[in-house]
Tab-separated table of C-alpha atoms in Angstrom:
chain	number	residue	atom	x	y	z
V	1	GLY	CA	139.268	101.547	108.173
V	2	ALA	CA	140.556	104.836	106.828
V	3	GLY	CA	138.446	106.686	104.329
V	4	VAL	CA	139.476	108.811	101.364
V	5	SER	CA	141.816	111.579	102.412
V	6	GLN	CA	142.689	114.751	100.549
V	7	SER	CA	145.327	117.380	101.053
V	8	PRO	CA	145.553	120.229	101.567
V	9	SER	CA	142.123	120.856	103.032
V	10	ASN	CA	142.354	124.505	102.022
V	11	LYS	CA	144.527	126.222	99.441
V	12	VAL	CA	144.747	129.914	98.641
V	13	THR	CA	146.759	130.851	95.598
V	14	GLU	CA	147.316	133.774	93.303
V	15	LYS	CA	146.009	133.889	89.772
V	16	GLY	CA	148.544	132.419	87.370
V	17	LYS	CA	150.194	130.080	89.877
V	18	ASP	CA	150.136	126.283	89.585
V	19	VAL	CA	148.547	124.124	92.285
V	20	GLU	CA	148.645	120.420	93.091
V	21	LEU	CA	145.864	118.667	94.953
V	22	ARG	CA	146.381	115.215	96.406
V	23	CYS	CA	144.033	112.303	96.954
V	24	ASP	CA	144.686	109.119	98.945
V	25	PRO	CA	141.962	106.591	98.121
V	26	ILE	CA	140.719	103.779	100.287
V	27	SER	CA	143.250	100.969	100.243
V	28	GLY	CA	142.461	98.405	97.571
V	29	HIS	CA	140.092	100.620	95.605
V	30	THR	CA	140.996	100.398	91.948
V	31	ALA	CA	138.748	103.174	90.716
V	32	LEU	CA	139.371	106.815	91.540
V	33	TYR	CA	137.414	109.922	90.551
V	34	TRP	CA	137.834	113.658	90.716
V	35	TYR	CA	134.840	115.994	90.881
V	36	ARG	CA	134.544	119.733	91.318
V	37	GLN	CA	131.869	121.474	93.381
V	38	SER	CA	131.281	125.153	92.780
V	39	LEU	CA	128.445	127.572	93.408
V	40	GLY	CA	127.679	128.237	89.811
V	41	GLN	CA	128.165	124.768	88.347
V	42	GLY	CA	127.183	122.347	91.107
V	43	LEU	CA	128.974	118.996	91.231
V	44	GLU	CA	130.886	118.233	88.027
V	45	PHE	CA	132.797	115.123	87.041
V	46	LEU	CA	136.400	115.760	86.020
V	47	ILE	CA	138.238	112.470	85.470
V	48	TYR	CA	138.030	108.748	86.197
V	49	PHE	CA	140.982	106.427	86.831
V	50	GLN	CA	140.983	102.667	86.584
V	51	GLY	CA	144.277	101.684	88.109
V	52	ASN	CA	146.842	104.104	86.747
V	53	SER	CA	145.070	104.788	83.465
V	54	ALA	CA	142.320	107.315	82.837
V	55	PRO	CA	139.734	105.955	80.403
V	56	ASP	CA	137.446	108.943	80.946
V	57	LYS	CA	138.897	112.445	81.029
V	58	SER	CA	135.820	114.026	79.506
V	59	GLY	CA	135.178	116.414	82.386
V	60	LEU	CA	138.524	118.212	82.464
V	61	PRO	CA	137.548	121.793	81.615
V	62	SER	CA	140.734	122.827	79.815
V	63	ASP	CA	144.284	121.751	79.079
V	64	ARG	CA	145.353	123.607	82.215
V	65	PHE	CA	143.938	120.692	84.174
V	66	SER	CA	145.747	117.371	84.383
V	67	ALA	CA	145.776	114.412	86.725
V	68	GLU	CA	147.866	111.367	87.295
V	69	ARG	CA	147.760	108.328	89.471
V	70	THR	CA	150.756	106.283	90.497
V	71	GLY	CA	151.053	102.793	91.959
V	72	GLY	CA	147.318	102.370	91.616
V	73	SER	CA	146.927	104.503	94.703
V	74	VAL	CA	147.637	108.196	95.230
V	75	SER	CA	146.381	110.680	92.660
V	76	THR	CA	147.387	114.263	92.009
V	77	LEU	CA	145.237	116.836	90.255
V	78	THR	CA	147.294	119.698	88.852
V	79	ILE	CA	145.902	123.027	87.752
V	80	GLN	CA	148.339	125.203	85.829
V	81	ARG	CA	148.089	128.976	85.533
V	82	THR	CA	145.113	129.112	87.879
V	83	GLN	CA	142.215	131.424	87.128
V	84	GLN	CA	139.620	132.846	89.490
V	85	GLU	CA	136.949	130.619	87.949
V	86	ASP	CA	138.945	127.604	89.176
V	87	SER	CA	137.921	128.474	92.739
V	88	ALA	CA	135.869	125.543	93.976
V	89	VAL	CA	135.929	122.516	96.225
V	90	TYR	CA	137.719	119.626	94.543
V	91	LEU	CA	136.399	116.255	95.646
V	92	CYS	CA	138.032	112.892	95.229
V	93	ALA	CA	136.212	109.579	95.446
V	94	SER	CA	137.239	105.957	95.198
V	95	SER	CA	135.486	102.656	94.688
V	96	PRO	CA	136.255	99.022	94.023
V	97	LEU	CA	136.852	98.141	90.390
V	98	VAL	CA	134.216	99.458	88.043
V	99	GLY	CA	132.921	96.965	85.532
V	100	THR	CA	130.274	98.372	83.276
V	101	GLY	CA	129.088	101.637	84.689
V	102	PRO	CA	129.255	102.913	88.277
V	103	ARG	CA	127.725	99.929	90.071
V	104	GLU	CA	130.120	100.269	92.970
V	105	THR	CA	129.556	102.839	95.696
V	106	GLN	CA	131.826	105.857	95.406
V	107	TYR	CA	133.300	106.953	98.718
V	108	PHE	CA	134.073	110.649	98.813
V	109	GLY	CA	136.821	112.505	100.597
V	110	PRO	CA	136.301	115.773	102.475
V	111	GLY	CA	137.559	117.856	99.565
V	112	THR	CA	140.138	120.565	98.993
V	113	ARG	CA	138.761	124.085	99.012
V	114	LEU	CA	140.688	126.126	96.452
V	115	LEU	CA	140.534	129.899	96.380
V	116	VAL	CA	142.249	131.749	93.549
V	117	LEU	CA	142.810	135.427	94.273
G	1	ALA	CA	122.531	115.327	76.631
G	2	GLN	CA	122.365	113.563	79.926
G	3	SER	CA	121.088	115.703	82.759
G	4	VAL	CA	119.576	115.555	86.209
G	5	THR	CA	117.082	118.088	87.502
G	6	GLN	CA	116.227	118.700	91.107
G	7	PRO	CA	113.416	121.245	90.856
G	8	ASP	CA	113.526	122.348	94.484
G	9	ILE	CA	116.637	124.280	95.483
G	10	HIS	CA	115.523	124.700	99.067
G	11	ILE	CA	112.899	122.872	101.150
G	12	THR	CA	111.850	123.490	104.735
G	13	VAL	CA	109.896	120.903	106.703
G	14	SER	CA	108.940	120.557	110.339
G	15	GLU	CA	110.543	117.850	112.414
G	16	GLY	CA	108.383	114.746	112.305
G	17	ALA	CA	106.772	115.689	108.997
G	18	SER	CA	107.132	113.619	105.865
G	19	LEU	CA	109.584	114.540	103.139
G	20	GLU	CA	109.768	114.101	99.394
G	21	LEU	CA	112.660	115.407	97.309
G	22	ARG	CA	112.148	115.364	93.574
G	23	CYS	CA	114.578	114.199	90.925
G	24	ASN	CA	114.053	113.964	87.173
G	25	TYR	CA	116.623	112.771	84.683
G	26	SER	CA	117.160	112.945	80.976
G	27	TYR	CA	118.963	109.940	79.582
G	28	GLY	CA	118.974	107.711	76.519
G	29	ALA	CA	118.203	104.619	78.537
G	30	THR	CA	117.511	103.805	82.134
G	31	PRO	CA	120.654	104.795	84.014
G	32	TYR	CA	121.910	103.760	87.370
G	33	LEU	CA	120.320	106.125	89.916
G	34	PHE	CA	121.694	107.407	93.205
G	35	TRP	CA	120.927	109.728	96.074
G	36	TYR	CA	123.768	111.255	98.080
G	37	VAL	CA	123.666	113.469	101.162
G	38	GLN	CA	126.181	116.131	102.139
G	39	SER	CA	125.994	117.385	105.711
G	40	PRO	CA	127.747	120.625	106.716
G	41	GLY	CA	131.469	119.998	106.885
G	42	GLN	CA	131.050	116.379	105.814
G	43	GLY	CA	131.790	114.531	102.635
G	44	LEU	CA	129.173	113.108	100.316
G	45	GLN	CA	127.567	109.923	101.595
G	46	LEU	CA	125.510	107.455	99.574
G	47	LEU	CA	121.924	107.106	100.795
G	48	LEU	CA	120.685	104.554	98.271
G	49	LYS	CA	120.967	103.387	94.685
G	50	TYR	CA	118.832	101.735	92.014
G	51	PHE	CA	120.155	99.332	89.420
G	52	SER	CA	117.280	97.041	88.533
G	53	GLY	CA	114.417	95.038	89.976
G	54	ASP	CA	112.082	96.406	92.615
G	55	THR	CA	111.463	100.047	91.819
G	56	LEU	CA	111.177	100.979	95.498
G	57	VAL	CA	114.605	100.957	97.094
G	58	GLN	CA	115.447	101.306	100.744
G	59	GLY	CA	118.481	103.181	101.964
G	60	ILE	CA	120.192	104.244	105.126
G	61	LYS	CA	118.755	106.568	107.765
G	62	GLY	CA	115.173	105.554	106.956
G	63	PHE	CA	115.178	106.956	103.409
G	64	GLU	CA	113.577	105.303	100.410
G	65	ALA	CA	113.266	106.212	96.748
G	66	GLU	CA	110.971	105.126	93.961
G	67	PHE	CA	112.021	104.784	90.338
G	68	LYS	CA	109.271	105.646	87.866
G	69	ARG	CA	110.355	104.941	84.318
G	70	SER	CA	107.319	106.612	82.739
G	71	GLN	CA	108.114	109.859	84.525
G	72	SER	CA	111.929	109.596	84.385
G	73	SER	CA	111.887	110.267	88.092
G	74	PHE	CA	113.633	108.955	91.171
G	75	ASN	CA	112.121	110.802	94.125
G	76	LEU	CA	113.499	110.453	97.629
G	77	ARG	CA	111.157	110.072	100.582
G	78	LYS	CA	111.222	109.803	104.332
G	79	PRO	CA	108.103	109.314	106.480
G	80	SER	CA	109.290	111.356	109.466
G	81	VAL	CA	112.128	113.860	109.290
G	82	HIS	CA	114.607	114.318	112.126
G	83	TRP	CA	116.536	117.506	112.825
G	84	SER	CA	119.749	115.670	111.915
G	85	ASP	CA	118.454	115.217	108.358
G	86	ALA	CA	119.152	118.885	107.616
G	87	ALA	CA	121.697	118.725	104.807
G	88	GLU	CA	122.078	119.032	101.057
G	89	TYR	CA	120.771	116.154	98.958
G	90	PHE	CA	122.011	115.253	95.509
G	91	CYS	CA	120.449	112.990	92.927
G	92	ALA	CA	122.864	111.431	90.433
G	93	VAL	CA	122.837	109.158	87.396
G	94	GLY	CA	125.469	106.894	85.917
G	95	ALA	CA	125.720	105.160	82.562
G	96	ARG	CA	125.103	101.422	82.298
G	97	SER	CA	127.594	101.079	79.487
G	98	GLY	CA	131.004	102.417	78.698
G	99	ASN	CA	134.220	102.184	80.638
G	100	THR	CA	133.521	104.887	83.178
G	101	GLY	CA	132.175	105.308	86.660
G	102	LYS	CA	131.255	108.925	85.959
G	103	LEU	CA	128.250	110.271	87.861
G	104	ILE	CA	126.171	113.211	86.704
G	105	PHE	CA	124.721	115.133	89.619
G	106	GLY	CA	121.728	117.390	89.996
G	107	GLN	CA	122.132	120.860	91.444
G	108	GLY	CA	121.138	119.689	94.898
G	109	THR	CA	118.292	120.396	97.304
G	110	THR	CA	119.014	121.993	100.649
G	111	LEU	CA	116.775	120.651	103.409
G	112	GLN	CA	116.070	122.767	106.441
G	113	VAL	CA	114.256	121.172	109.398
G	114	LYS	CA	112.176	123.340	111.718
G	115	PRO	CA	111.861	122.283	115.358
C-alpha cells in the first residue's frame, strides 16, 4: 500500500514568510509525528498526534511553529515568520495507535527540504 | 536528561567485513530501543527494535543488536557487510510510559563500504 507522503518535497522561502508543510499518513494510522533533521541538531522530535489531538508538543522550538491534524488523517506543520535557522528537512511519520510508549513501528515519509534565504 | 550517543560519526569498512555500530543511552529506566537506517534519498527505515525479553534481537537485512543493561548500550552488528549497506544509521530510544510515541535519536553514524 501507499506509504507516508509529504508535500512539497522542496520549499525555498524568504526570511519572514510563512510556510505550510503537509503530511499524508498511512491510511488507518492513528498516530502521527513530526521530526526535524538538520546538520547542527540531528533528528529532533517536534510533535506527536493521537487522532486529531496533540498530547506531546514538547519539541516545538518556538511559538512560530504550530501543527494541526484534521479528520484523523492529514497534518499540516506551519512555520510563521521563517528564520534561516529553520532550514532543515522536516520528516513526518505515522504508526498504528500508540498505547504506552512507542511500541509501534514509525513509518517515515521522504521529508520536505526547507531552505530559508 | 534523556540522550543517545553514537560515538562514531563516520565508519569505513571493507565489503565482506564485520560491522559494529555503537550506541549508548542515558535514561531513567530501560527505554524502548531502536535502530533506523537512512539510505541516500530514502526515508528512515526501521532495522530492529528491543522492548523486552531476549537481549539479542534480529532485524532486517541481516542486522542484529544486543542490549546490555549494565553498559546502557544497544550496539548494532552485521557479520558481513554488503556495498548496499552504505547509509546513515540512527539509534533511538522511546519512553515506556507517558502518552507519547516520541523518539530521541542519536546523531547518526555514516557507514561507508569499500569494495
